[in-house]
Coordinates of C-alpha atoms in Angstrom, one line a residue:
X1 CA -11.5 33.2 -18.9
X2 CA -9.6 30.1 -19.2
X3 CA -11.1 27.2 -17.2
X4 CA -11.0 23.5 -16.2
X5 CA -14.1 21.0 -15.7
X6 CA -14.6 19.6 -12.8
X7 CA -13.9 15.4 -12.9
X8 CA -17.6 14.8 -13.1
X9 CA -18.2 16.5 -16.1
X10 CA -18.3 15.4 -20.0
X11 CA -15.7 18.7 -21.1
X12 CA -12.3 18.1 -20.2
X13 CA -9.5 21.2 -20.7
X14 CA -5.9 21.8 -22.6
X15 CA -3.6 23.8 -20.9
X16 CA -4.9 27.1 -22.2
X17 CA -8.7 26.0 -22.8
X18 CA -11.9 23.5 -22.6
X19 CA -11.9 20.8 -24.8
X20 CA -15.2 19.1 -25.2
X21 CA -14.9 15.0 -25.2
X22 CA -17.4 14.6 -27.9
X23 CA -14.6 17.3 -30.0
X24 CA -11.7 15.6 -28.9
X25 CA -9.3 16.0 -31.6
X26 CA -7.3 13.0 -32.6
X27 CA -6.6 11.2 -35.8
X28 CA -8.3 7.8 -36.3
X29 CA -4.8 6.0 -35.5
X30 CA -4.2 8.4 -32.0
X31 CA -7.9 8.0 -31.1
X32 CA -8.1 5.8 -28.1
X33 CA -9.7 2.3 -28.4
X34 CA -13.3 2.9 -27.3
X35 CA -14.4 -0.7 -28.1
X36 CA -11.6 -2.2 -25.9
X37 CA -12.4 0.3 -22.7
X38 CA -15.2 -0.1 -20.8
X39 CA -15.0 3.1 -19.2
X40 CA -17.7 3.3 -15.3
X41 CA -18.5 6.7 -16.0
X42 CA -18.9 9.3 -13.1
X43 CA -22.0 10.0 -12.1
X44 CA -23.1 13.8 -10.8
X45 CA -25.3 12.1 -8.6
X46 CA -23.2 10.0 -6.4
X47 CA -24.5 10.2 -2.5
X48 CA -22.5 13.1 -0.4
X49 CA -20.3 11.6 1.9
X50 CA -21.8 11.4 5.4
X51 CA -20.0 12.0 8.5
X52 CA -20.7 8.8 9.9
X53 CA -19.8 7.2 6.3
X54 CA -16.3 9.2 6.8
X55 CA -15.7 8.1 9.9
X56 CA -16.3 4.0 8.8
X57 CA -13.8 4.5 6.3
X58 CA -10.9 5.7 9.0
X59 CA -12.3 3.1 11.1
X60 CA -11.7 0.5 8.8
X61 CA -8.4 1.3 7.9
X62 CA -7.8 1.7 12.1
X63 CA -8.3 -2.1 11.9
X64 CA -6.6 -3.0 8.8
X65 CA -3.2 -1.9 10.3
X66 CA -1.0 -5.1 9.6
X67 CA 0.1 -5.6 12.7
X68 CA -1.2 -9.6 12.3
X69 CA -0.8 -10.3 9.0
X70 CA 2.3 -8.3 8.5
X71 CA 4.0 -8.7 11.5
X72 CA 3.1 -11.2 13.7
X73 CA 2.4 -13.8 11.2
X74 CA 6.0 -13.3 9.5
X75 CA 7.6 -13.9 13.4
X76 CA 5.3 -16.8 14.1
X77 CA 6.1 -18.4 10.5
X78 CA 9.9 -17.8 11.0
X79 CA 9.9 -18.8 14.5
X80 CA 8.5 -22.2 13.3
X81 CA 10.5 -22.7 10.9
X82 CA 13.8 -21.9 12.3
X83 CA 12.5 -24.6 15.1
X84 CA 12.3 -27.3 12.4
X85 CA 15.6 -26.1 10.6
X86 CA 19.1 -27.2 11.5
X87 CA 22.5 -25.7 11.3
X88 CA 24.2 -26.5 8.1
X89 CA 27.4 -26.7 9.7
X90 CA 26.5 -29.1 12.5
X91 CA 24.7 -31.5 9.8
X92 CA 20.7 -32.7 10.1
X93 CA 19.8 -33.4 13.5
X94 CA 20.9 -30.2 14.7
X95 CA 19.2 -27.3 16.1
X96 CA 19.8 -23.5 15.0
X97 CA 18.7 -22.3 18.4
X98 CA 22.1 -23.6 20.3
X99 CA 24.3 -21.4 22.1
X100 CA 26.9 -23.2 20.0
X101 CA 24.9 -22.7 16.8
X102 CA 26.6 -21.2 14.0
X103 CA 24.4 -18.9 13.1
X104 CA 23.2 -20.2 9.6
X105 CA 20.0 -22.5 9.6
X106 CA 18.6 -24.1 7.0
X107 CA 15.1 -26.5 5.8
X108 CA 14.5 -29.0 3.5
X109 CA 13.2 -28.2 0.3
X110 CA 12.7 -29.7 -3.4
X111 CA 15.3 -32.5 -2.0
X112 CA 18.0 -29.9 -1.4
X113 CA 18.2 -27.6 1.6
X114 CA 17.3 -23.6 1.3
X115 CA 18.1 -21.3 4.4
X116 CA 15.0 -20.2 6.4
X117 CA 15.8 -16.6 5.5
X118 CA 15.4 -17.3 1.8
X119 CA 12.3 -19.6 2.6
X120 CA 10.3 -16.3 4.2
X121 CA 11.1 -14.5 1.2
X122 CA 10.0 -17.2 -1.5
X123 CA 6.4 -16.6 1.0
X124 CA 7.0 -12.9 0.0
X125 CA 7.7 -13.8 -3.6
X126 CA 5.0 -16.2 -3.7
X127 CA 2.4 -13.9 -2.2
X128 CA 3.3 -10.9 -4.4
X129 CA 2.6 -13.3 -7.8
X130 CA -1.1 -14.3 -6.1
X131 CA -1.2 -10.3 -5.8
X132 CA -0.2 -9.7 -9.4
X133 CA -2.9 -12.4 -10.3
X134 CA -5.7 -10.6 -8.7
X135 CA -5.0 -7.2 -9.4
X136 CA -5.1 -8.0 -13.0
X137 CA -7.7 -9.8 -13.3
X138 CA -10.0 -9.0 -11.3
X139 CA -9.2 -5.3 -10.1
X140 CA -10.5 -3.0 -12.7
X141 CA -14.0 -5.1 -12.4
X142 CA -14.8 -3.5 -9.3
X143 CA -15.5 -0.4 -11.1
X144 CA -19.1 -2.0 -12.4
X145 CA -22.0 -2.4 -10.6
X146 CA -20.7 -3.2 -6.9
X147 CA -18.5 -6.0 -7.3
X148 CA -15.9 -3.6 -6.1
X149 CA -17.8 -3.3 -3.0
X150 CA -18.1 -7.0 -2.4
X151 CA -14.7 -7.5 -3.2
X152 CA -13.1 -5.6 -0.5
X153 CA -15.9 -7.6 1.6
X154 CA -14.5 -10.9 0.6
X155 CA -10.6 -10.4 0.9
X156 CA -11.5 -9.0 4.3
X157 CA -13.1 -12.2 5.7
X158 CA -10.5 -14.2 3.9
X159 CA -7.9 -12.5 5.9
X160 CA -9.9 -12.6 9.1
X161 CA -10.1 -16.4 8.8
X162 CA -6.5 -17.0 8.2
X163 CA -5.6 -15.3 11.2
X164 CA -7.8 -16.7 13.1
X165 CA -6.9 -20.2 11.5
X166 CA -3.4 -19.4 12.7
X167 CA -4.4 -20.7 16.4
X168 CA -3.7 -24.2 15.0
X169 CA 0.3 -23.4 14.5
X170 CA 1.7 -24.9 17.6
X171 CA 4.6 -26.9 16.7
X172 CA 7.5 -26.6 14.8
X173 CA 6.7 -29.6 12.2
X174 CA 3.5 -27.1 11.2
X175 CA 5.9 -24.7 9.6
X176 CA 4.5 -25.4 6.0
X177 CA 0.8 -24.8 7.4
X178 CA 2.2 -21.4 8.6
X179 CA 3.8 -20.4 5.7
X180 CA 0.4 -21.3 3.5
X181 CA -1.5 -19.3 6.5
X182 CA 1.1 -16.3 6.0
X183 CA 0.9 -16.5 1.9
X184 CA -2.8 -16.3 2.5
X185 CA -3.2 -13.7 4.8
X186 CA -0.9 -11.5 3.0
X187 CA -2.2 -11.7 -0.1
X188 CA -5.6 -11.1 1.6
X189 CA -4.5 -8.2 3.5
X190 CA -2.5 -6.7 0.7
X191 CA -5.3 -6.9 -1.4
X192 CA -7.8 -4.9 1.2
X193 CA -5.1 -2.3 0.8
X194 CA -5.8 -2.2 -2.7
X195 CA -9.5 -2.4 -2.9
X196 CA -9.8 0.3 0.2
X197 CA -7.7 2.2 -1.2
X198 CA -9.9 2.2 -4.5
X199 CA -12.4 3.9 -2.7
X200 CA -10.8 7.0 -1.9
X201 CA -11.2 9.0 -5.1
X202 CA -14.6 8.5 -5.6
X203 CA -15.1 9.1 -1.4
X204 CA -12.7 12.2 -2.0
X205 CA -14.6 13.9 -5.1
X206 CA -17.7 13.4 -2.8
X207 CA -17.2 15.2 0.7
X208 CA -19.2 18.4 1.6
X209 CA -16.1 20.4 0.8
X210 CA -15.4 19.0 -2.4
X211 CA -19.1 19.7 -3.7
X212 CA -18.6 23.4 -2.4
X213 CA -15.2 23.9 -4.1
X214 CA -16.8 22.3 -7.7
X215 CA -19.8 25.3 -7.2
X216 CA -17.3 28.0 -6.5
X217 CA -15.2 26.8 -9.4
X218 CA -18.5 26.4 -11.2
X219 CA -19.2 30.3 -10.6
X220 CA -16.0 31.9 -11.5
X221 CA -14.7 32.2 -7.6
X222 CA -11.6 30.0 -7.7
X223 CA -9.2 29.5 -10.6
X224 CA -7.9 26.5 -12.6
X225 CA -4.9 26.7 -10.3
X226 CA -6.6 27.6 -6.8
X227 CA -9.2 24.9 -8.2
X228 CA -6.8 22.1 -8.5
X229 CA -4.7 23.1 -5.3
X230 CA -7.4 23.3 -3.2
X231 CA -8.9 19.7 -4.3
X232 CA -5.6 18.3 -3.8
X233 CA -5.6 19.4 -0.8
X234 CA -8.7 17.7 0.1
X235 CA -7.8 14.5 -1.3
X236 CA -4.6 14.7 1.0
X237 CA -6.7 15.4 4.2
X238 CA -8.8 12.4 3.5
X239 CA -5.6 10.5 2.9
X240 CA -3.3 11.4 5.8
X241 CA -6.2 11.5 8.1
X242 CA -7.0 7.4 6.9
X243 CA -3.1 6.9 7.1
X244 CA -2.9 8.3 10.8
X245 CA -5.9 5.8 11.6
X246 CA -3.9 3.3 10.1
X247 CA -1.0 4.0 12.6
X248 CA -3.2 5.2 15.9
X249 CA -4.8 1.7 14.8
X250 CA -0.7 0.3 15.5
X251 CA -0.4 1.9 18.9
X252 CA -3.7 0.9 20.4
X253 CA -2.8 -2.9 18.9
X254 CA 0.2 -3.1 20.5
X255 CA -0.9 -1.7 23.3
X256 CA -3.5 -4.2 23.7
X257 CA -1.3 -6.9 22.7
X258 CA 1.0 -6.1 26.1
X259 CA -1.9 -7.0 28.1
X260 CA -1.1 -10.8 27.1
X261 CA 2.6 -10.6 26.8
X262 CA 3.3 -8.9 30.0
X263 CA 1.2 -11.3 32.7
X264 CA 3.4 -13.9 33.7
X265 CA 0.3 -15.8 33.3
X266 CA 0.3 -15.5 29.7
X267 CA 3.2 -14.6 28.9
X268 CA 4.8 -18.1 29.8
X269 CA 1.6 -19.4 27.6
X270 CA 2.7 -21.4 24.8
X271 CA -0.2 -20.1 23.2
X272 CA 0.7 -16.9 23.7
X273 CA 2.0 -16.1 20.0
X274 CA -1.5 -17.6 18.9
X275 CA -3.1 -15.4 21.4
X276 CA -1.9 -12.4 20.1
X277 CA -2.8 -12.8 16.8
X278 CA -6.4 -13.5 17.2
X279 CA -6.6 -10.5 19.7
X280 CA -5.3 -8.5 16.6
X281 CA -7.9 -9.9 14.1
X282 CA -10.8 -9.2 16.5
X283 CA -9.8 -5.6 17.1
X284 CA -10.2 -5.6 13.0
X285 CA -13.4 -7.0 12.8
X286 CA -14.6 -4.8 15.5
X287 CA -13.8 -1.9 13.4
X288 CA -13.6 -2.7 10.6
X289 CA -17.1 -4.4 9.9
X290 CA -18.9 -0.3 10.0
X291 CA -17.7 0.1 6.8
X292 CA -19.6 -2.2 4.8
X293 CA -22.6 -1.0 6.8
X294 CA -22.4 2.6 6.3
X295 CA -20.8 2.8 2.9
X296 CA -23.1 4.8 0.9
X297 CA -24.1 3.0 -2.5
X298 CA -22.3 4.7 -5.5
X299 CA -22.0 1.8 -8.1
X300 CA -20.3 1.8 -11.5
X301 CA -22.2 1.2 -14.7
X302 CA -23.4 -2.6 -15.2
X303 CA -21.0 -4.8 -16.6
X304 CA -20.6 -4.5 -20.9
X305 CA -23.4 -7.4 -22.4
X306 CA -21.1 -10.2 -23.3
X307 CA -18.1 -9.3 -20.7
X308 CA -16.9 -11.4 -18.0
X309 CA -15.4 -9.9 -14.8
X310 CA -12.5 -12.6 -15.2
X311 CA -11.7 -11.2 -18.3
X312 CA -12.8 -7.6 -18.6
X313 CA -9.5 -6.2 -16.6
X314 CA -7.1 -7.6 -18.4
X315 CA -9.0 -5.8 -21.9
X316 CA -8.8 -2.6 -19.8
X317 CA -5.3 -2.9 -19.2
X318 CA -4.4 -3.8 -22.6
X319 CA -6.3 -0.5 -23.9
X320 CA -5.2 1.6 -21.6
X321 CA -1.2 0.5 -22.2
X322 CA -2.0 0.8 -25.8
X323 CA -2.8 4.2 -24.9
X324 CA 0.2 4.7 -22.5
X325 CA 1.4 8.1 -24.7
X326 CA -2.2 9.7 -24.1
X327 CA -1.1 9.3 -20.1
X328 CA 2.7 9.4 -20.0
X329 CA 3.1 11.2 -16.6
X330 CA 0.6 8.1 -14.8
X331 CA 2.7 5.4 -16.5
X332 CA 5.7 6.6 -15.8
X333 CA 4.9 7.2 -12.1
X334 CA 3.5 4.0 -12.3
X335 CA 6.7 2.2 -13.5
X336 CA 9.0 4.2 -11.1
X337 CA 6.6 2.9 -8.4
X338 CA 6.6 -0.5 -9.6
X339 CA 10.6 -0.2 -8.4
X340 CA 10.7 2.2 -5.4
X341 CA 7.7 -0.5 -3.5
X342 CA 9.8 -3.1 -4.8
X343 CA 12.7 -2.0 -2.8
X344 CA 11.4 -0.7 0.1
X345 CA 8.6 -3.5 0.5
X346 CA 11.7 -6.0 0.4
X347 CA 14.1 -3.8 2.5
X348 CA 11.6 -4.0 5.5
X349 CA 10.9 -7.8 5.1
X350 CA 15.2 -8.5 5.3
X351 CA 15.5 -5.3 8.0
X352 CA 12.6 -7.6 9.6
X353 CA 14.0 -10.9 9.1
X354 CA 17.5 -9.6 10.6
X355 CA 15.6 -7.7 13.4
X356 CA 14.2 -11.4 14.5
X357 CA 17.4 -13.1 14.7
X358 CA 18.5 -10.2 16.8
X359 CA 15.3 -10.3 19.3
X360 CA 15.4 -14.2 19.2
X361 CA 11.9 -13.8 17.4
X362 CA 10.3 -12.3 20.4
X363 CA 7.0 -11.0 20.0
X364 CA 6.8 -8.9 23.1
X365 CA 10.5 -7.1 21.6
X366 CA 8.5 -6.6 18.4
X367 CA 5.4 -5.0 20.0
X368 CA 8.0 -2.3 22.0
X369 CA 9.8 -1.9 18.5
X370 CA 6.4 -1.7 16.8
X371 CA 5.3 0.8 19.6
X372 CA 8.2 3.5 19.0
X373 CA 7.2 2.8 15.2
X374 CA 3.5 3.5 15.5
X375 CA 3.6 6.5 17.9
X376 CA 6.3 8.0 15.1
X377 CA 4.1 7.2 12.4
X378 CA 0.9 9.0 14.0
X379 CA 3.1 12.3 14.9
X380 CA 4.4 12.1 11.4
X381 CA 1.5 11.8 9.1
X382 CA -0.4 14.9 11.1
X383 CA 3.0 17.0 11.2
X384 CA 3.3 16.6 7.7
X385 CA -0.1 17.5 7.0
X386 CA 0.0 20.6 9.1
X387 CA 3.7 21.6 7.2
X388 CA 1.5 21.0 3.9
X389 CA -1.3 22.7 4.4
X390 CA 0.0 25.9 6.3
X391 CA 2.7 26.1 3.1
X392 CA 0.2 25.0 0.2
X393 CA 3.4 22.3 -0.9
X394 CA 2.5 20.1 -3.6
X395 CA 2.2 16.6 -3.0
X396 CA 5.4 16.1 -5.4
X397 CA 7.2 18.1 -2.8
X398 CA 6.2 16.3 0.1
X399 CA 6.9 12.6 -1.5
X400 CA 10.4 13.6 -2.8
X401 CA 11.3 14.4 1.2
X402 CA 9.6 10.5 2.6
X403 CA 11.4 9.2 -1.1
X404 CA 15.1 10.2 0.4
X405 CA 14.6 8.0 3.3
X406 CA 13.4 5.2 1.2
X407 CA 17.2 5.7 -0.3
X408 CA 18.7 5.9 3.0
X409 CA 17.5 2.7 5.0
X410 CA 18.7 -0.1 2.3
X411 CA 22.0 2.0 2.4
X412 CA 22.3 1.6 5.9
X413 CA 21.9 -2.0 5.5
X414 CA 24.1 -2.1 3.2
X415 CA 27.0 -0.8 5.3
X416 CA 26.5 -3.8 7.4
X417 CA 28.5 -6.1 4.7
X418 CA 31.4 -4.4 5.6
X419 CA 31.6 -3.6 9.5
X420 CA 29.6 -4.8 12.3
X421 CA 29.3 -1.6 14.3
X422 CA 26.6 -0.2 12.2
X423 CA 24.0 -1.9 9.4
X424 CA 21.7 -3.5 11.2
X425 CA 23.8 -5.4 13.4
X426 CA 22.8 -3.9 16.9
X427 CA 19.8 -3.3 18.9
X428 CA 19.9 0.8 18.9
X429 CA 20.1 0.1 14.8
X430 CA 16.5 -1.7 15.1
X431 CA 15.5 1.4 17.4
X432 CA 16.4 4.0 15.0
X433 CA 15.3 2.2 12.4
X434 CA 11.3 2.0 13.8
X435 CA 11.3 5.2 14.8
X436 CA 12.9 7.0 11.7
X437 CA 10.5 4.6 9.5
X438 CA 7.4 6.0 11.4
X439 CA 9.1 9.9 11.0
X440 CA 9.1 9.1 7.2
X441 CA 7.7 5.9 5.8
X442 CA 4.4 6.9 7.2
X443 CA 4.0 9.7 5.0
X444 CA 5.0 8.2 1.7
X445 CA 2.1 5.8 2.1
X446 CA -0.1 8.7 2.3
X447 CA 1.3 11.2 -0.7
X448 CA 1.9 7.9 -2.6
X449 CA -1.4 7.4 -2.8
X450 CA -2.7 11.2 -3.3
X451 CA -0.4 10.8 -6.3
X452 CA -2.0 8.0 -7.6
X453 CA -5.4 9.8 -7.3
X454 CA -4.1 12.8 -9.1
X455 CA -2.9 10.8 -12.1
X456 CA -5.9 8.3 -12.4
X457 CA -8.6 9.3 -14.7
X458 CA -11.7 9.9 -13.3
X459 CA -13.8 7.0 -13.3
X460 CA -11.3 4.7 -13.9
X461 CA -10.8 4.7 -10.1
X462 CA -10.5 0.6 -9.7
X463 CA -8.7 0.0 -12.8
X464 CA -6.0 2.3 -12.4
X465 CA -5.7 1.5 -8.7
X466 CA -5.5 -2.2 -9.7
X467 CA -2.7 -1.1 -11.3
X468 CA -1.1 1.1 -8.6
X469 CA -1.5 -1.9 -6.3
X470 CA 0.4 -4.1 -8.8
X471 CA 2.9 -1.6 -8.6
X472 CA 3.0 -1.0 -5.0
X473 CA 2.3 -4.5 -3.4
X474 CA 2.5 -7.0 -6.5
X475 CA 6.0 -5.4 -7.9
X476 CA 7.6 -6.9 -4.4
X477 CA 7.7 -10.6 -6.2
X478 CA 10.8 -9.4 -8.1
X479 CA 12.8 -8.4 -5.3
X480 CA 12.6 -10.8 -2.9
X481 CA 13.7 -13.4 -5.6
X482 CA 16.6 -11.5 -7.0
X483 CA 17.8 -11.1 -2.5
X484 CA 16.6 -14.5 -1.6
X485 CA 19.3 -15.7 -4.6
X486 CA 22.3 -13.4 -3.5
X487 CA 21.3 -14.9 0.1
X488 CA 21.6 -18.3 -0.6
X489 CA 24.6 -17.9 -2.5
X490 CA 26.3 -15.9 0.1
X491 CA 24.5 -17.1 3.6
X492 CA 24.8 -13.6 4.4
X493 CA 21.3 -11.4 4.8
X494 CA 23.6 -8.2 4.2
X495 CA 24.5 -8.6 0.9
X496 CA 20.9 -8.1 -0.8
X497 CA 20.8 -4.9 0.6
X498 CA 23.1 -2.9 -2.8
X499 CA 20.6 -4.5 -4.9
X500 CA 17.8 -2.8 -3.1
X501 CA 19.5 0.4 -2.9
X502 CA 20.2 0.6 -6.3
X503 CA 16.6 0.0 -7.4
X504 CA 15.5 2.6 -5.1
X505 CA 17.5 5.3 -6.0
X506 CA 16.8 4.6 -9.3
X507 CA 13.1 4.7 -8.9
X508 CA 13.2 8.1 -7.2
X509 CA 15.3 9.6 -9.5
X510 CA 12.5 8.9 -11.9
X511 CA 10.0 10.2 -10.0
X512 CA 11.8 13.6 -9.2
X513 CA 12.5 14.4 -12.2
X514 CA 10.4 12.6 -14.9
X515 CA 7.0 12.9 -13.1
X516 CA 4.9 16.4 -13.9
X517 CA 2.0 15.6 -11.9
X518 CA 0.4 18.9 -13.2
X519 CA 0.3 17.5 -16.7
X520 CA -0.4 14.1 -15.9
X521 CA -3.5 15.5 -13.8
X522 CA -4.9 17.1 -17.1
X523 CA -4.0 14.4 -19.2
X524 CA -6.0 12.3 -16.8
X525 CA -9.0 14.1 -17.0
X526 CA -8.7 14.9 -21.0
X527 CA -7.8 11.0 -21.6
X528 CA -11.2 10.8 -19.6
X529 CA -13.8 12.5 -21.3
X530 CA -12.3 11.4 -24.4
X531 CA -13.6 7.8 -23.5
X532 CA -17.0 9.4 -22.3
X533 CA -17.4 10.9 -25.8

């Protein structure tokens, strides 16, 4: 009977049988570089995922919902720094926040002006580099010993303190403090995206039912294809269930955050902005500090004698892309990826920067837009789920729909160059935009990352989500340089949006049709025990 090993063991299997790693057949040249990869091996072993465990890990992610360093802290930095601007038309002196304003507003910068719009996306581009930096380096370390533990721990409190620290931006003339405290915290938090997210396949392959499906397989009750079906299915319920604690995580923020911005008492705060924020960061730290308490050890192999963890990533990288034909379905969604988060990370921050010239940077507007988003986003991920599950749809399927929406939004925008009754140029546009984000955008976090676990080889679980973060947060450096160019050339927020349409469409196209997730899978897990052997 034709069969497939589990992830955990040493055989891997072709399409039509069990290959042993230690038989892996491969000439010398094709034979992957086992000096260069440092594989942290899978261990049978590994602790069972607790319920309590289980329920940290949501929490966490509850917390880590972006509402500060995402949101806020973009409005607050713009805010300040269209404060300390002037209108370009008017001349220095002037103020962009006149009635007779002409709309434009610009800063100094490297002894030439740049318009505030363009500023908040040099942050973006800025923060997307650091991003690169760290994923590279650093990111496939975390599969030895526990430094991937601790480094989740680390980025975490560096983003706690920056919000925090953001109590200190009270005037306009701190606008360069908040745009370091906004670089800072969103390389921090984009990073705890990253490293949480690196947890998930080892979590996954470690849950009661996970462990029962491997002993049925194990005993001839399930098939290769009920096998892998049924464990994808698994990873996707620990997925969407973390995703729709990442968005109940948004409603109960914003919900909270009304508390201070309704009161007339502190609403009409000053502080109020600052206020928010740190209420924000402490409902993180209140849930998210479990996690590191009740994660249950399962550490990688100790670090190679004679390795550093500065450099040991980028020698993974390198072997692995020397190997990219061994794992063409992973690279390629990788590279598709590397475009379609490129152009809908950069969509949102120029659908955001529009939507705060249109609310007059208002972080109560925000929290009611961010509200219609979140409840959207929580309906979404479970409704999807339940359409999954009840049909058995691949996780392919179910991206492809979320990936036609990604198409949609920077072509909506993109209308906008050419009339002003639709393209983001009216409040209903920012309504429909929240709320049809949540319906879809939700969801493609969640089957993004399922895909990414599907493709990764097994116990390369750091490494190869390095690299998915490097697509999926670090790519964004490349569009918000390419829009904050076409904006400064044309003082008009409208015309980066063909750019980002094209490189969406693009991206998808690639993934539709040039991603077989079923090979990739089994190339995965074959590339795998190769390395093992």
């Amino acid at each position: 009977m034709s069969s497939i090993t589990p992830p955990e063991s040493v055989a891997t299997q072709h399409p039509t049988g069990i290959v042993d790693s230690k038989s892996y057949n491969t000439s010398d040249d094709e034979k992957p570089d086992k000096i260069s990869i440092f594989l942290a091996a899978v261990h049978k072993d590994e602790p069972l995922v607790t319920r309590r465990e289980l329920w940290s890990y949501y929490l966490y992610y509850n917390g880590d919902n972006g509402v500060g360093p995402l949101g806020y802290t973009q409005t607050l930095f713009q805010s300040l720094a269209t404060s300390a601007g002037f209108d370009p038309v008017a001349g220095p002196g002037s103020s962009c926040l006149t009635s007779t304003a002409s709309g434009q507003c610009v800063l100094p910068w490297l002894g030439g002006t740049k318009s505030v719009s363009s500023v908040v996306l040099v942050a973006n581009g800025i923060s997307f580099a650091i991003m690169t930096a760290i994923f590279t380096t650093i990111g496939s370390a975390g599969d030895y010993g526990t430094f991937g533990r601790w480094l989740l721990f680390v980025v975490t409190v560096i983003c706690w303190a920056a919000q925090y620290a953001c109590m200190s931006l009270t005037s306009p003339d701190r606008w360069k403090l908040a745009m370091t405290l906004y670089i800072v915290g969103f390389v921090s938090y984009g990073a705890t995206l990253v490293f949480y997210a690196a947890a998930f396949p080892r979590l996954a392959r470690n849950t009661p039912h996970s462990r029962k499906l491997r002993d049925r397989y194990d005993n001839g009750e399930l098939s290769v294809e009920e096998y892998e079906m049924e464990e994808s299915l698994e990873k996707n319920r620990i997925s969407n269930i973390s995703t729709a604690h990442g968005n109940i995580g948004f409603v109960v923020t914003y919900l909270l955050n009304l508390a201070i911005l309704i009161p007339p008492r502190t609403a009409n705060n000053p502080m109020v902005d600052n206020y928010t924020i740190a209420l924000d960061n402490s409902y993180w730290v209140l849930l998210g500090i479990w996690w590191f308490i009740y994660q249950s050890p399962r550490p990688g192999p100790p670090l190679p004698k004679g390795e550093s963890y500065l450099t040991i990533g980028w020698k993974q990288i390198w072997a692995a892309l020397k190997n990219y034909k061994d794992l063409p379905y992973t690279f390629m969604y990788l590279f598709a990826f590397f475009l379609l988060a490129d152009g809908l990370n950069t969509t949102g921050t120029l659908v955001s920067i529009c939507q705060n010239d249109k609310f007059g940077f208002s972080f109560l507007q925000n929290t009611y837009l961010g509200l219609s988003q979140a409840i959207t986003s929580t309906i979404s991920t479970f409704g999807f789920w339940y359409i999954q599950r009840y049909w058995k749809i691949s996780t392919k399927k179910m991206f492809v729909v979320t990936n036609v929406v990604t198409i949609l939004i920077p072509f909506w925008g993109m209308l906008g160059i050419w009339t002003n009754k639709i393209g983001f140029h009216n409040v209903w546009e920012f309504w429909a935009y929240n709320v049809v984000f949540g319906l879809f955008q939700a969801p493609y976090y969640a089957f993004s990352q399922t895909m990414m676990a599907e493709l990764s080889p097994p116990g390369f679980d750091n490494m190869f989500f390095g690299l998915f973060g490097l697509s999926n947060r670090a790519s964004s450096m490349v569009g918000p340089s390419v829009v904050q160019a076409i904006i400064d050339k044309s003082n008009d927020n409208w015309q980066g949006f063909p750019f980002l349409f094209a490189i969406c469409s693009a991206a998808s196209l690639v993934i539709w049709f040039g991603v077989d997730v079923k090979k990739g899978r089994r190339d995965a897990v074959r590339w795998a025990a190769s390395q093992r052997g």
